[in-house]
mmCIF file of N, CA and C in Angstrom:
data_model
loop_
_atom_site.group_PDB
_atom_site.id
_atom_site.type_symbol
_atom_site.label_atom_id
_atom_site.label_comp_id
_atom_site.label_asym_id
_atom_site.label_seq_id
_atom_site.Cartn_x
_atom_site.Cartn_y
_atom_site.Cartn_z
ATOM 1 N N UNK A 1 104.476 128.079 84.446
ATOM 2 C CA UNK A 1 105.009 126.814 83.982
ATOM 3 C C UNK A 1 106.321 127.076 83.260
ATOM 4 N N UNK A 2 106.308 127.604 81.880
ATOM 5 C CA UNK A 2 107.650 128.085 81.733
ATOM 6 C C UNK A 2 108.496 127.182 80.958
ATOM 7 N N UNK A 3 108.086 125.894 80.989
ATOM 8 C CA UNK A 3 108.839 124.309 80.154
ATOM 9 C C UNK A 3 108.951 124.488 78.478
ATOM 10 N N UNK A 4 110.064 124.536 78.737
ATOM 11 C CA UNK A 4 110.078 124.057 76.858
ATOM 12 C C UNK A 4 109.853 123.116 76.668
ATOM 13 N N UNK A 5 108.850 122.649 75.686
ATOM 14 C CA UNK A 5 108.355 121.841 74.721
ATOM 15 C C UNK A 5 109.050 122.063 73.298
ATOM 16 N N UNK A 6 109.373 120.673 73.231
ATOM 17 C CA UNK A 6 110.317 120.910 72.144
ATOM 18 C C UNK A 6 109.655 119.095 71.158
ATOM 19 N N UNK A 7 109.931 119.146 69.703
ATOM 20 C CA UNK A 7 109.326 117.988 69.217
ATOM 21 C C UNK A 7 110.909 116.772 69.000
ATOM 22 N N UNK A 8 110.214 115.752 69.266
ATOM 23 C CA UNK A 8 111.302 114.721 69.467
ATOM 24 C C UNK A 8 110.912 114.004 68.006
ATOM 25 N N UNK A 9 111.437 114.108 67.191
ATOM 26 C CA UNK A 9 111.536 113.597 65.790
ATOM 27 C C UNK A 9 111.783 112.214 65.850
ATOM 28 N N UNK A 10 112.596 111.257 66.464
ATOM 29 C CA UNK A 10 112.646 110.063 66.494
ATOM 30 C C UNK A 10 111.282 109.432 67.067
ATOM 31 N N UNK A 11 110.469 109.886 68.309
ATOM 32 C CA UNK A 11 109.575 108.912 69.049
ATOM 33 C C UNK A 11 107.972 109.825 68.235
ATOM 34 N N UNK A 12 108.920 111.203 67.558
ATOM 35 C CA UNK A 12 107.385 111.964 66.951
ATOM 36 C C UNK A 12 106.281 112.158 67.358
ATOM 37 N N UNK A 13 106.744 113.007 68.572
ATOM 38 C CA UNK A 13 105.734 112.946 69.854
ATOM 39 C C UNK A 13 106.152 114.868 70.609
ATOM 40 N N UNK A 14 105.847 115.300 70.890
ATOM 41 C CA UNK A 14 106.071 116.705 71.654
ATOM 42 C C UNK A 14 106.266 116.141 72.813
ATOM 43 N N UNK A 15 107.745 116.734 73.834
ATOM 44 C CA UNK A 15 107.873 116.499 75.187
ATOM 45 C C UNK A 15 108.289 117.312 75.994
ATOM 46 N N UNK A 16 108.476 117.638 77.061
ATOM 47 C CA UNK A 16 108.842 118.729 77.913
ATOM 48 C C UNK A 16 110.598 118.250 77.890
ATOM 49 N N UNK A 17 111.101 119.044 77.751
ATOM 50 C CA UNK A 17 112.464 118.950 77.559
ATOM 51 C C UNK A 17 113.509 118.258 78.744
ATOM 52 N N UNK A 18 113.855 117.181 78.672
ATOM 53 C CA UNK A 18 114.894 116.595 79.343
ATOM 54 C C UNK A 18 114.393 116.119 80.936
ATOM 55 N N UNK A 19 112.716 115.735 80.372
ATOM 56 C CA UNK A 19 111.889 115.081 81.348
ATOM 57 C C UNK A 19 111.721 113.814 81.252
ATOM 58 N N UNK A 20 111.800 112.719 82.083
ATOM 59 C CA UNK A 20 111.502 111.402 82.139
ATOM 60 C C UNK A 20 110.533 111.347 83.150
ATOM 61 N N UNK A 21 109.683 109.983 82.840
ATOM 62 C CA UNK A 21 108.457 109.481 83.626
ATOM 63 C C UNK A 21 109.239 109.589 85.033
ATOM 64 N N UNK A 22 110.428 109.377 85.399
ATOM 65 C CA UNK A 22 110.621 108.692 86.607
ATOM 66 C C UNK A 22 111.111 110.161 87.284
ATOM 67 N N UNK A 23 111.547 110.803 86.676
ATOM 68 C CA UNK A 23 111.881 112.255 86.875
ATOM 69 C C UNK A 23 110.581 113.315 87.651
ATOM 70 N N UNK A 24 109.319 113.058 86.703
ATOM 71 C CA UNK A 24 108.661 113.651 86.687
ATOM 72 C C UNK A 24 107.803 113.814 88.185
ATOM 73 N N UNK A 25 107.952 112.341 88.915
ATOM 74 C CA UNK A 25 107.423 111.963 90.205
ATOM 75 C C UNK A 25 107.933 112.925 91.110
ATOM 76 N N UNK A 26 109.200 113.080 91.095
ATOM 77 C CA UNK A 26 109.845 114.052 91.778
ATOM 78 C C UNK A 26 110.362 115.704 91.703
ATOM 79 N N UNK A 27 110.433 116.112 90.430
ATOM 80 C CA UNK A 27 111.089 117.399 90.404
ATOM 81 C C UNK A 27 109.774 118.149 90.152
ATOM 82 N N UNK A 28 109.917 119.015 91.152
ATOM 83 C CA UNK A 28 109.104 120.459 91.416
ATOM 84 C C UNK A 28 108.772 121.424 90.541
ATOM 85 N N UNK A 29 110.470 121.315 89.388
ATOM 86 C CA UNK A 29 110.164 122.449 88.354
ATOM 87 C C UNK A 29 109.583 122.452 87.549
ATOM 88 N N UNK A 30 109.240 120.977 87.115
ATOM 89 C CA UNK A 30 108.432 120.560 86.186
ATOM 90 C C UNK A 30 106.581 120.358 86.652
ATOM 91 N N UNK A 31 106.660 121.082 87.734
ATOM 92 C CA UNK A 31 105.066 120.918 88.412
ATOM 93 C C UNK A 31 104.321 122.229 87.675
ATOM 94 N N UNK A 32 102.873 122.900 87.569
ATOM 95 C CA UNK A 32 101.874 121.871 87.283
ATOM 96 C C UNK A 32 101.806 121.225 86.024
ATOM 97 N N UNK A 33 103.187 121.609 84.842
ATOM 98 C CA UNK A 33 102.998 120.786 83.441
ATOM 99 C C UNK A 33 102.859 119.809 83.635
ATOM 100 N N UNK A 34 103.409 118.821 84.459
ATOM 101 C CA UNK A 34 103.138 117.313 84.660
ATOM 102 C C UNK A 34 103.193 116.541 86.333
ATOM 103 N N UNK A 35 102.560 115.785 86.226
ATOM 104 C CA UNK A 35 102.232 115.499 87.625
ATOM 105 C C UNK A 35 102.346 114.182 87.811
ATOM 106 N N UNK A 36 102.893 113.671 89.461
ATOM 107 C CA UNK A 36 103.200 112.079 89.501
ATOM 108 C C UNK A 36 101.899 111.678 90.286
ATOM 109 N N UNK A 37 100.738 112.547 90.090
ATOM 110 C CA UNK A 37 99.767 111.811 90.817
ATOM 111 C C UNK A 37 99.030 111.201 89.696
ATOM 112 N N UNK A 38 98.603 109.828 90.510
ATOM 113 C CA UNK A 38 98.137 108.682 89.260
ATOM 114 C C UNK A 38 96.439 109.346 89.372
ATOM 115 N N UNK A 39 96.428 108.930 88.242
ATOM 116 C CA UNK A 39 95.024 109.393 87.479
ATOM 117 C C UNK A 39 94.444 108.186 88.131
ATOM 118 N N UNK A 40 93.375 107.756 89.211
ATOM 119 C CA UNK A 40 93.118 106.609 89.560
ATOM 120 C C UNK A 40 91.563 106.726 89.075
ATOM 121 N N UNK A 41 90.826 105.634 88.544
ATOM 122 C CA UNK A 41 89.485 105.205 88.548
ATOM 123 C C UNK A 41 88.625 103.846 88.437
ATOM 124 N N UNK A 42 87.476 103.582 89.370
ATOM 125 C CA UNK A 42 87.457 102.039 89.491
ATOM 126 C C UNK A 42 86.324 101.814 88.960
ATOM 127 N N UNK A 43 86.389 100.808 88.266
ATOM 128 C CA UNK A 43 85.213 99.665 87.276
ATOM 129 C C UNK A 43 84.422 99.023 87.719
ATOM 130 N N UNK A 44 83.689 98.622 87.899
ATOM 131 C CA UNK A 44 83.502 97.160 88.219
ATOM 132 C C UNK A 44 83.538 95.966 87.270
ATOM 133 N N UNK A 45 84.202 94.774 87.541
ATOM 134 C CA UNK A 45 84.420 93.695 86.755
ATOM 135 C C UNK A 45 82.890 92.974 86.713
ATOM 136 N N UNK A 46 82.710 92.297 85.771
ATOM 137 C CA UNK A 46 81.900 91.262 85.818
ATOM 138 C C UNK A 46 82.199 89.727 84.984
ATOM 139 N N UNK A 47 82.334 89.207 85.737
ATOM 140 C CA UNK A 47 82.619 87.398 85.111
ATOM 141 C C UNK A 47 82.052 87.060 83.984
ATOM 142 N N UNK A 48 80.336 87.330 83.930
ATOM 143 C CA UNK A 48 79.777 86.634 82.578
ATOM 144 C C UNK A 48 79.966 87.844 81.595
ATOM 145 N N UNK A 49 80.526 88.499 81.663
ATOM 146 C CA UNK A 49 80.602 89.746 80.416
ATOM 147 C C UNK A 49 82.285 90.338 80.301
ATOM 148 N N UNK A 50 83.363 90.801 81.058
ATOM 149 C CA UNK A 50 84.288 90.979 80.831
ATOM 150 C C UNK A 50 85.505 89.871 80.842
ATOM 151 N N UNK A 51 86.307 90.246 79.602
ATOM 152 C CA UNK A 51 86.859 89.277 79.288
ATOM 153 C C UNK A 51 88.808 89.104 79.704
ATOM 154 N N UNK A 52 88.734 90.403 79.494
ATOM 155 C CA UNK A 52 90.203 91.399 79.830
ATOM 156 C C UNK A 52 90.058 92.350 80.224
ATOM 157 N N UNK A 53 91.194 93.049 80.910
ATOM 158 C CA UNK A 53 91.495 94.377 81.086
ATOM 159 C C UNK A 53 92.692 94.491 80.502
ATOM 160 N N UNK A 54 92.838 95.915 79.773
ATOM 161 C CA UNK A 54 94.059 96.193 79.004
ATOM 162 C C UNK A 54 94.415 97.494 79.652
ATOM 163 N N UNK A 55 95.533 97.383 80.454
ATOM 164 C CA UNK A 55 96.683 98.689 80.720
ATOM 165 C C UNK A 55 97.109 99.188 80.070
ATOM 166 N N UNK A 56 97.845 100.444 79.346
ATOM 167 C CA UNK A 56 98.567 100.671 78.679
ATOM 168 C C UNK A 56 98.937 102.106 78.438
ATOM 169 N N UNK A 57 100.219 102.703 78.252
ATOM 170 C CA UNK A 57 100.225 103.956 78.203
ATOM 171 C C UNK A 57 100.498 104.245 76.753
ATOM 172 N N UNK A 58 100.583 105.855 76.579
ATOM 173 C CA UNK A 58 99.951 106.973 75.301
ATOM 174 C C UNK A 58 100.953 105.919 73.984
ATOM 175 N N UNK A 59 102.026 105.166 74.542
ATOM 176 C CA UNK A 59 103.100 104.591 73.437
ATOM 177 C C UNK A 59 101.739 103.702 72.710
ATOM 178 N N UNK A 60 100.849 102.975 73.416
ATOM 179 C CA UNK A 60 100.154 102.122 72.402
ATOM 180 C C UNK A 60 98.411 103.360 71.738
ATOM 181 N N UNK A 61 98.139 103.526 72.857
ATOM 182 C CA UNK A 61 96.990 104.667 72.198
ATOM 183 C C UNK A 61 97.618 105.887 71.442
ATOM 184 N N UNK A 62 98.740 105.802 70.840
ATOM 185 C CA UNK A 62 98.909 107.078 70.163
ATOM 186 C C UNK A 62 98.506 106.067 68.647
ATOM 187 N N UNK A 63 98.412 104.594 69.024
ATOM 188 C CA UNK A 63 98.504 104.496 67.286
ATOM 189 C C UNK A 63 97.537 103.280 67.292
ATOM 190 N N UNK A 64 96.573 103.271 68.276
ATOM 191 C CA UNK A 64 95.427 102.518 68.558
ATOM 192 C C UNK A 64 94.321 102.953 69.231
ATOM 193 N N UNK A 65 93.231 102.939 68.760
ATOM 194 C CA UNK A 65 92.192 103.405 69.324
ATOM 195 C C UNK A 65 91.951 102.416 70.252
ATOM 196 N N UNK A 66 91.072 102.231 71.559
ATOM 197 C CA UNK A 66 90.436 101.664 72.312
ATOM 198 C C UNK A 66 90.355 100.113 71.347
ATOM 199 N N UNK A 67 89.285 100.551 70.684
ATOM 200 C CA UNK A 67 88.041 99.461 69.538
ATOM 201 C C UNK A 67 89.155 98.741 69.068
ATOM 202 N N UNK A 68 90.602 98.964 68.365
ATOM 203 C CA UNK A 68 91.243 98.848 67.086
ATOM 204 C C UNK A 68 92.446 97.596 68.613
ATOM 205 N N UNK A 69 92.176 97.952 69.915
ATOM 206 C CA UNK A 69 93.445 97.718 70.405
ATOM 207 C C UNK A 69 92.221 96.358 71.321
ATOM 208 N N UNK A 70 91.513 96.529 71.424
ATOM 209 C CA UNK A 70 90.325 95.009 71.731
ATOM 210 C C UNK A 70 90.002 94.252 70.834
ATOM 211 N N UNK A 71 89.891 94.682 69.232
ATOM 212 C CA UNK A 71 89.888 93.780 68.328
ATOM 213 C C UNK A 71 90.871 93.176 67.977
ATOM 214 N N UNK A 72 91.673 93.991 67.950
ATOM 215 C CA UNK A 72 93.770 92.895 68.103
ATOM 216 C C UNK A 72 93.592 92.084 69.026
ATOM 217 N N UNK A 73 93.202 92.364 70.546
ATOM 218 C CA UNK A 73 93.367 90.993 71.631
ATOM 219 C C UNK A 73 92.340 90.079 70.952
ATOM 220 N N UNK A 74 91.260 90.071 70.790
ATOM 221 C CA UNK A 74 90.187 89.408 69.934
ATOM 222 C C UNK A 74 90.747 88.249 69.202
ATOM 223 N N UNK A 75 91.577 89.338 68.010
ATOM 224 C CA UNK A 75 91.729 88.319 66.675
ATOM 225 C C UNK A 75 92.817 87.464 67.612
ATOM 226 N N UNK A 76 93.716 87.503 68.320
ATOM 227 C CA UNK A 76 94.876 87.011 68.472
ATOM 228 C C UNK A 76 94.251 85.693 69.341
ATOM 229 N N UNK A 77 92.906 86.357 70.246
ATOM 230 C CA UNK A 77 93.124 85.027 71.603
ATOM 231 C C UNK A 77 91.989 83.961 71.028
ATOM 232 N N UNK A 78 91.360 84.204 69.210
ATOM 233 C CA UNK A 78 90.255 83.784 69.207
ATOM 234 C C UNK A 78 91.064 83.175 67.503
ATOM 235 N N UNK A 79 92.174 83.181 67.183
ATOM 236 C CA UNK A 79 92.737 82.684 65.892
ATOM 237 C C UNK A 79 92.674 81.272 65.992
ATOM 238 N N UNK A 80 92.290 80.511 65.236
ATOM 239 C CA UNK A 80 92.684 78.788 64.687
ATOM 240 C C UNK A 80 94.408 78.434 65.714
ATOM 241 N N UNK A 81 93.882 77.812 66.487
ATOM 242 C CA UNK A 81 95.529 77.009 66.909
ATOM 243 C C UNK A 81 95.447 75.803 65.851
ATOM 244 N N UNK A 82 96.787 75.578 65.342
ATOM 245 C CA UNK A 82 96.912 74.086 64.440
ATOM 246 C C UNK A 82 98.123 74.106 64.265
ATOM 247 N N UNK A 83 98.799 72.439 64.659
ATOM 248 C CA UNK A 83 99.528 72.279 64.436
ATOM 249 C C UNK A 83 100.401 72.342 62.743
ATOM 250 N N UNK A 84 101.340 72.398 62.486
ATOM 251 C CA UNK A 84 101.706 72.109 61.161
ATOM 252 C C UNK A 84 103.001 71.307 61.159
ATOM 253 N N UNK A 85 102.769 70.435 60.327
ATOM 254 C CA UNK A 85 103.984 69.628 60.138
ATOM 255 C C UNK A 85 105.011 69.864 58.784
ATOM 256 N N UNK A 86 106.268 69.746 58.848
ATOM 257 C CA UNK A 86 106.828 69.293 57.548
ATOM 258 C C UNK A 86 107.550 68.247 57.592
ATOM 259 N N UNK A 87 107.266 67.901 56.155
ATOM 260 C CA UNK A 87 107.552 65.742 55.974
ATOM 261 C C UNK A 87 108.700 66.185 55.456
ATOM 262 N N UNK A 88 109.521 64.980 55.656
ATOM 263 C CA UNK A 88 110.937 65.148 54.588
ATOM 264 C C UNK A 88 110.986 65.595 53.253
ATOM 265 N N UNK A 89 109.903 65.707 52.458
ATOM 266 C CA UNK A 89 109.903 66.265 51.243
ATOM 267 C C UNK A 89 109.326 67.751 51.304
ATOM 268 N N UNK A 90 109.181 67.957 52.057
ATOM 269 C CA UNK A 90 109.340 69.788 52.383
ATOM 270 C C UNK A 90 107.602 69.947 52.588
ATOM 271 N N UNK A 91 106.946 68.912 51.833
ATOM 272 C CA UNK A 91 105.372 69.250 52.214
ATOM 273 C C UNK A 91 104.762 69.565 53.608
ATOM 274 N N UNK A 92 103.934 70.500 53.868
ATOM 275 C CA UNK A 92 103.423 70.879 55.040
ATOM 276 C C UNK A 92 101.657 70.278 54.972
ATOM 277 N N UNK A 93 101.767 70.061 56.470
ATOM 278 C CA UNK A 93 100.707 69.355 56.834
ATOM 279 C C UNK A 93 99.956 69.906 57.880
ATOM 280 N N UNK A 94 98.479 70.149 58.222
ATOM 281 C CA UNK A 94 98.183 70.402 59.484
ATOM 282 C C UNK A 94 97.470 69.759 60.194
ATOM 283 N N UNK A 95 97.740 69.036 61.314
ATOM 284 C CA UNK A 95 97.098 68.189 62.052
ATOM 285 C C UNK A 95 96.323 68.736 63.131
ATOM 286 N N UNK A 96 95.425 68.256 63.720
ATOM 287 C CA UNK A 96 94.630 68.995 65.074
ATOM 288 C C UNK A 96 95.299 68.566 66.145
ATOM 289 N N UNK A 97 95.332 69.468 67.446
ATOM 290 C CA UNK A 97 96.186 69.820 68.385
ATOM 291 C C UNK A 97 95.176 68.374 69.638
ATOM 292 N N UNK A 98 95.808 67.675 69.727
ATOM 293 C CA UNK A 98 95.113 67.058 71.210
ATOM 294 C C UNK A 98 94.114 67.812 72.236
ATOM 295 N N UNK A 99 93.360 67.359 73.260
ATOM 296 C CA UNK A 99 92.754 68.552 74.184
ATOM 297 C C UNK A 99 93.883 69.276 74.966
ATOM 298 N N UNK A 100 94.736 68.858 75.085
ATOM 299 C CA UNK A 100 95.584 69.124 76.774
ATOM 300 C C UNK A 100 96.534 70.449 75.840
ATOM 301 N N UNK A 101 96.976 69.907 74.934
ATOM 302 C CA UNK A 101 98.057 70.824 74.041
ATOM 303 C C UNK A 101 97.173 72.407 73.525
ATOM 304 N N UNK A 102 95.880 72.037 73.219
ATOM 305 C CA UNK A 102 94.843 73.248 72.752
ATOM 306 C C UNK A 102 95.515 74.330 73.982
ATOM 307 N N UNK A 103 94.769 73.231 75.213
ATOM 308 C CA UNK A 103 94.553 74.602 76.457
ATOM 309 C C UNK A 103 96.014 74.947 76.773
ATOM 310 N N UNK A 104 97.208 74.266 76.710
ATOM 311 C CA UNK A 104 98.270 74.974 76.884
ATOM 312 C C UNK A 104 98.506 76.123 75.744
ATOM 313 N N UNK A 105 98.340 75.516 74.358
ATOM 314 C CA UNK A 105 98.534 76.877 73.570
ATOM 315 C C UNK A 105 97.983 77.745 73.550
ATOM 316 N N UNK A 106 96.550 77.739 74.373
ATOM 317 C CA UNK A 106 95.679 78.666 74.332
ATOM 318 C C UNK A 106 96.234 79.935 75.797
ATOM 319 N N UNK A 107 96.591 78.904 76.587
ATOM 320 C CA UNK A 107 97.336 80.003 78.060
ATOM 321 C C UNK A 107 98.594 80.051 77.675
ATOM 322 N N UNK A 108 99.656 80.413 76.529
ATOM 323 C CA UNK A 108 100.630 80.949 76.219
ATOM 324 C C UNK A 108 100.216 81.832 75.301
ATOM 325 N N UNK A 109 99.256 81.512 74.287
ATOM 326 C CA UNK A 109 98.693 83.390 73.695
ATOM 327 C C UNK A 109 98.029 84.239 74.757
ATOM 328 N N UNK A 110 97.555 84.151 75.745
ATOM 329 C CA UNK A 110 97.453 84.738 76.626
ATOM 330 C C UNK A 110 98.594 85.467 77.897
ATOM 331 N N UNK A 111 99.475 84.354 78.112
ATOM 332 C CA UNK A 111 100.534 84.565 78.929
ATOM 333 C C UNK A 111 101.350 85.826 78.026
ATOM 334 N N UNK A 112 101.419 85.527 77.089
ATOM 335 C CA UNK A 112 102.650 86.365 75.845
ATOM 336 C C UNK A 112 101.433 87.867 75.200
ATOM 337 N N UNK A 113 99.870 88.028 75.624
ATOM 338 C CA UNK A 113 99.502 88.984 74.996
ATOM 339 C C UNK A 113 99.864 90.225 74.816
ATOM 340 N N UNK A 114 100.128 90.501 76.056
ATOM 341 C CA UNK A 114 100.922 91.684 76.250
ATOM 342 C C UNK A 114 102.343 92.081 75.470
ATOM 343 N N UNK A 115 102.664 91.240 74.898
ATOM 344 C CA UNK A 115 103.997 91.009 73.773
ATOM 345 C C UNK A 115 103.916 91.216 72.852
ATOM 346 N N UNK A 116 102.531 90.713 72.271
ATOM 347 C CA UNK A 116 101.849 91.125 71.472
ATOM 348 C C UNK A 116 101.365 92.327 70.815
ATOM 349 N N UNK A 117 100.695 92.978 72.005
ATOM 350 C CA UNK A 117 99.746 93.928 71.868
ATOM 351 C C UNK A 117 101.277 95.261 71.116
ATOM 352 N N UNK A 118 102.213 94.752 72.196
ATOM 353 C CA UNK A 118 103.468 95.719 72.193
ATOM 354 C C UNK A 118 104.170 95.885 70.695
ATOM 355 N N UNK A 119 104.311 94.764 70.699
ATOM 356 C CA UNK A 119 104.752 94.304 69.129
ATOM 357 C C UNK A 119 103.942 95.119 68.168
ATOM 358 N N UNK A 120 102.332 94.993 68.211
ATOM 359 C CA UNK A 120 101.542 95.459 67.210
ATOM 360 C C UNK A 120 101.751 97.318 67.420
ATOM 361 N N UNK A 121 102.173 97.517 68.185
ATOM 362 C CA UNK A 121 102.046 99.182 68.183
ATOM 363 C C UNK A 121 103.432 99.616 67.664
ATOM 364 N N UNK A 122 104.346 98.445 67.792
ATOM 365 C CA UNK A 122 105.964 98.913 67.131
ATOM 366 C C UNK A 122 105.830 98.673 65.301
ATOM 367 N N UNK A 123 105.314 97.988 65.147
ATOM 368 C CA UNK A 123 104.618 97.679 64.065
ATOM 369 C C UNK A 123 103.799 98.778 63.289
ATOM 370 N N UNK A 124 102.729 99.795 63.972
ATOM 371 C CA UNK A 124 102.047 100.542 63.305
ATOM 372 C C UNK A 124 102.666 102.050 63.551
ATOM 373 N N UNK A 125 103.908 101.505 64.046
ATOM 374 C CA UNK A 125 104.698 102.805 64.197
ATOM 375 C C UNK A 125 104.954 103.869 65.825
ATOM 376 N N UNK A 126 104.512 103.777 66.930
ATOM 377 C CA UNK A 126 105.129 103.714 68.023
ATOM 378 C C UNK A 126 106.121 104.078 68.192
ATOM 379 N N UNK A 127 106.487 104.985 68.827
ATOM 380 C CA UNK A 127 108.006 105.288 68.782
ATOM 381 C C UNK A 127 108.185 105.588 70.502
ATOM 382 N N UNK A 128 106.917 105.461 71.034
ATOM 383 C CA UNK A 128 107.288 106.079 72.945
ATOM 384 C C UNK A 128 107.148 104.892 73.022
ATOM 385 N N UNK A 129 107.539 104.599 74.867
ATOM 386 C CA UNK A 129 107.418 103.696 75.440
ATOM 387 C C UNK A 129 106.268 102.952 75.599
#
């Protein structure tokens, strides 16, 4: 193998030196340290029990466990929607959301989770992709 590994202080992560993901698919010299064959394995889904599937590479599991990164989708897709108002005198108010407005706000925390999830790992410190 032969690769320097060297530590990247900004993303604070150990990497093979002057390797990229997209690099890695192709150059030879960097074979067997890293490999573009996908790690493939299949699940089976089930309707009355799974709720999501979450993708994600080492940038979010370096600073989330499994448990810690399903209880974030959790709290986020299962939080109070409510509207809030402010009156001309700066007071805030919260009113309940109509039916039709619920289920749209409810399929834009969903549409945007993944924004989310991303956000929360830049947040707990993340520094890879």
């Amino acid at each position: 193998m032969g690769e320097h590994i060297e530590w990247d202080h900004y993303s604070k992560v150990h990497r093979v030196r002057n390797l990229s993901l997209s690099r890695a698919i192709g150059d030879r010299f960097a074979k067997p340290a890293v490999s573009g064959e996908a790690e493939i394995k299949c699940f089976p889904l089930f309707n009355d029990g799974d709720e999501f599937v979450l993708l994600a590479s080492d940038g979010l599991w370096d600073v989330m466990s499994s448990q810690d990164a399903v209880s974030f989708v959790h709290r986020r897709l299962n939080a109070e929607v409510i509207r809030r108002n402010t009156g001309p005198t700066g007071n805030t108010t919260q009113t309940p959301l109509r039916p039709q407005d619920l289920e749209k706000a409810k399929y834009l925390r969903r549409r945007n989770m993944a924004r989310f999830v991303a956000n929360e790992a830049l947040r707990r410190g993340s520094g890879d992709n």
